[in-house]
Coordinates of C-alpha atoms in Angstrom, one line a residue:
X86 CA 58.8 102.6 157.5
X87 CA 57.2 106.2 157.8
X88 CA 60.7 107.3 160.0
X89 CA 63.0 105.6 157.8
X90 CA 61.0 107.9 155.0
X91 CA 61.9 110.5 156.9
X92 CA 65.3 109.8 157.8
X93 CA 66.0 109.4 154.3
X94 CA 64.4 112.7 152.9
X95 CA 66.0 114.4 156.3
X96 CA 69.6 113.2 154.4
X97 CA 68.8 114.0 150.9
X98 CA 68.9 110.0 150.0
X99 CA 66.0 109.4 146.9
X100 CA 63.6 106.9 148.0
X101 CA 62.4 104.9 144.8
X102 CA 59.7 103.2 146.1
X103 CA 57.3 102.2 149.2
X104 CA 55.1 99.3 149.7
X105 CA 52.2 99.1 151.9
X106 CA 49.4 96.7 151.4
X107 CA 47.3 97.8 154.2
X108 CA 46.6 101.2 153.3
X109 CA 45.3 103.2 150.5
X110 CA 47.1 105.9 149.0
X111 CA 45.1 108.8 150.6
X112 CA 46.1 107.6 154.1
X113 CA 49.3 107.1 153.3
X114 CA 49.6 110.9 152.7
X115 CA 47.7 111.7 156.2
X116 CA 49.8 109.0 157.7
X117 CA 53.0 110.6 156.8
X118 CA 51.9 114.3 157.1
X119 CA 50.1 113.5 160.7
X120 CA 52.5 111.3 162.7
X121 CA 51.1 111.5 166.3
X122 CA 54.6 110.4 168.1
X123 CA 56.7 112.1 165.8
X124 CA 54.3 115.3 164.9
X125 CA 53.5 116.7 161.4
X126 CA 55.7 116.8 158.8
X127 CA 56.7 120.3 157.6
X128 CA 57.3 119.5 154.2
X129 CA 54.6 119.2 151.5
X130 CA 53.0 115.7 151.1
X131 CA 50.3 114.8 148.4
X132 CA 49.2 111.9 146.3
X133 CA 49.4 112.4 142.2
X134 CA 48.9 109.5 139.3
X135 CA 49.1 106.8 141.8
X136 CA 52.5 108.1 143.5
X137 CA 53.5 109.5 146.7
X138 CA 54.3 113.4 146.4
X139 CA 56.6 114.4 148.8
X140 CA 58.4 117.7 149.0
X141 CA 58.4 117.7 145.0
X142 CA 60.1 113.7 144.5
X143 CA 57.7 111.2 143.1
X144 CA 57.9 107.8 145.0
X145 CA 56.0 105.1 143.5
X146 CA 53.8 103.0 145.7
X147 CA 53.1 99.2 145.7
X148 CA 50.5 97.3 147.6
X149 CA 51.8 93.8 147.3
X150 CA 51.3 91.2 149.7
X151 CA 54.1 89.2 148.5
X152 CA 57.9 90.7 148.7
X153 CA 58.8 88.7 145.7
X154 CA 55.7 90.4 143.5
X155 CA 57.1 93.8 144.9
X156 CA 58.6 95.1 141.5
X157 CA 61.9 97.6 143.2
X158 CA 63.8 97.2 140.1
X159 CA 61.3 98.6 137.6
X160 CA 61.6 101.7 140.6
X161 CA 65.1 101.9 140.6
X162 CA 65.0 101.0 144.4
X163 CA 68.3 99.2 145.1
X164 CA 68.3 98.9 148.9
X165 CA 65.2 97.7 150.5
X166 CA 63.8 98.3 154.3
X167 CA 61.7 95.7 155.7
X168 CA 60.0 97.0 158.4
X169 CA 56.4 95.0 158.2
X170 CA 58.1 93.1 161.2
X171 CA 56.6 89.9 159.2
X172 CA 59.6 88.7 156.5
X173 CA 62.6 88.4 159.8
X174 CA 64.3 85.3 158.1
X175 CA 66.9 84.8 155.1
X176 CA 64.5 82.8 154.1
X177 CA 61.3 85.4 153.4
X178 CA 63.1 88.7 153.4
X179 CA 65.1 87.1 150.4
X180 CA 61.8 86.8 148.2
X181 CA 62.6 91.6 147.9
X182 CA 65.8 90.3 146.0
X183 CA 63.2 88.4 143.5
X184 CA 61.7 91.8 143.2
X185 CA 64.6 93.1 141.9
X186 CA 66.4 94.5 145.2
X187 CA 70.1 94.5 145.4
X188 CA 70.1 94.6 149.7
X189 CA 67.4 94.2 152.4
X190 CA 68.1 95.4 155.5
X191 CA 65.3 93.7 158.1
X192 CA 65.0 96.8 161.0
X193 CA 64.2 93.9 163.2
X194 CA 65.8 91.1 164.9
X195 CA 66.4 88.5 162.7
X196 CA 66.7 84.7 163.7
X197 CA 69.4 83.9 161.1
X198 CA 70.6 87.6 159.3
X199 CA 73.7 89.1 160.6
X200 CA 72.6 91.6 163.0
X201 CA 74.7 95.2 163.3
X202 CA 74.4 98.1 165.3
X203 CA 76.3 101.4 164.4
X204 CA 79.1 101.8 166.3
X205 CA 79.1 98.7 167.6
X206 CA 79.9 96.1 164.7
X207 CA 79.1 97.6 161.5
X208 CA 83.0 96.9 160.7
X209 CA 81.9 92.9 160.6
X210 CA 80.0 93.5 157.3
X211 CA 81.1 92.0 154.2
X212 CA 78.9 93.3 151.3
X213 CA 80.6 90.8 149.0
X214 CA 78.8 88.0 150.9
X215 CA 75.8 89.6 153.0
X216 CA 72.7 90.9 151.0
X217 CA 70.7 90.4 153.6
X218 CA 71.4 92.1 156.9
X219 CA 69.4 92.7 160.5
X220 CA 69.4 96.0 162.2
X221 CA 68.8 94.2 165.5
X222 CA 66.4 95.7 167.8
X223 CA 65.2 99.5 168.7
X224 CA 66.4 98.5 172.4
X225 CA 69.5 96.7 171.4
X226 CA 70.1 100.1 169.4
X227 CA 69.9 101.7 172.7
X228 CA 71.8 99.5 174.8
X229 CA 74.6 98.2 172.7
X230 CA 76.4 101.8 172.2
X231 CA 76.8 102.1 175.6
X232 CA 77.6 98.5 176.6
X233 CA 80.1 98.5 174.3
X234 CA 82.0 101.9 175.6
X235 CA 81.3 100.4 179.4
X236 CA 83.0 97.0 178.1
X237 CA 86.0 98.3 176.1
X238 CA 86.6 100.9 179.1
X239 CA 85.9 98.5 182.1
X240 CA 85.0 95.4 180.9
X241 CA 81.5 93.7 181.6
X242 CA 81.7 90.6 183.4
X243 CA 77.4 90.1 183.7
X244 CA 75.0 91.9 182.8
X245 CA 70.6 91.9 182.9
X246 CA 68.9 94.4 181.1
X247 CA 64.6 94.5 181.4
X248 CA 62.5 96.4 178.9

């Protein structure tokens, strides 16, 4: 969730809202600004009247348990991440839609979303009939790319692949 934050903010896209039920407020702010992988954000980060501060944009911040109690229309948030690795299915990452989400896009695999990977089969989605998509796996985002130039190129007959 934290790189997607900062993917976002990276691209100029407003992020409405974050949920987190785990952590307080407080650490959110020194989880953001201290990321020991992906080292400390340069921007300014801070907490105000119950809202995440950063670089100047307001984000409000939930700590719901339950996707469906998560309230991302009264945020504005039309497109929702889920990235607790918890709510994989149709089934439970559908319950964000009750919130008031338009999309959810699961950043795992998923054992019944469509899954896409950039550059490998994004043209296969149909937003008329998909609200609920998978963004496969970090290795599958890693792998497919290159598969696919290998297999258009060559062709792949077989192939094992160990993480």
């Amino acid at each position: 969730g934290r790189l997607v934050l900062r993917a976002c903010l990276q691209k100029g896209i407003k992020v409405a809202a974050i949920n987190d039920p785990f952590i307080d407020l407080q650490y959110m702010v020194y989880m953001f600004k201290y990321d020991s992988t992906h080292g400390r954000y340069k921007g300014e980060v801070h907490h105000e009247d119950g809202k995440l501060i950063v670089d100047g944009q307001a984000i409000s911040v939930f700590q719901c348990m339950k996707p469906a109690e998560i309230p991302w229309g009264d945020s504005g948030a039309l497109y929702v991440v889920e990235s607790t690795g918890v709510f994989l299915s149709i089934d439970k990452a559908s319950a964000h839609l009750q919130g008031g989400a338009k999309r959810v896009v699961v950043s795992a695999p998923s054992p019944d979303a469509p899954m896409f990977v950039m550059g490998v089969n994004e043209d296969k989605y149909d937003p008329s009939s998909m609200t609920i998509v998978s963004n496969a796996s970090c290795t599958t985002n890693c792998l497919a790319p290159l598969a696919k130039v290998i297999h258009d190129s060559f062709g792949i007959e077989e192939a094992l692949m160990t993480t």
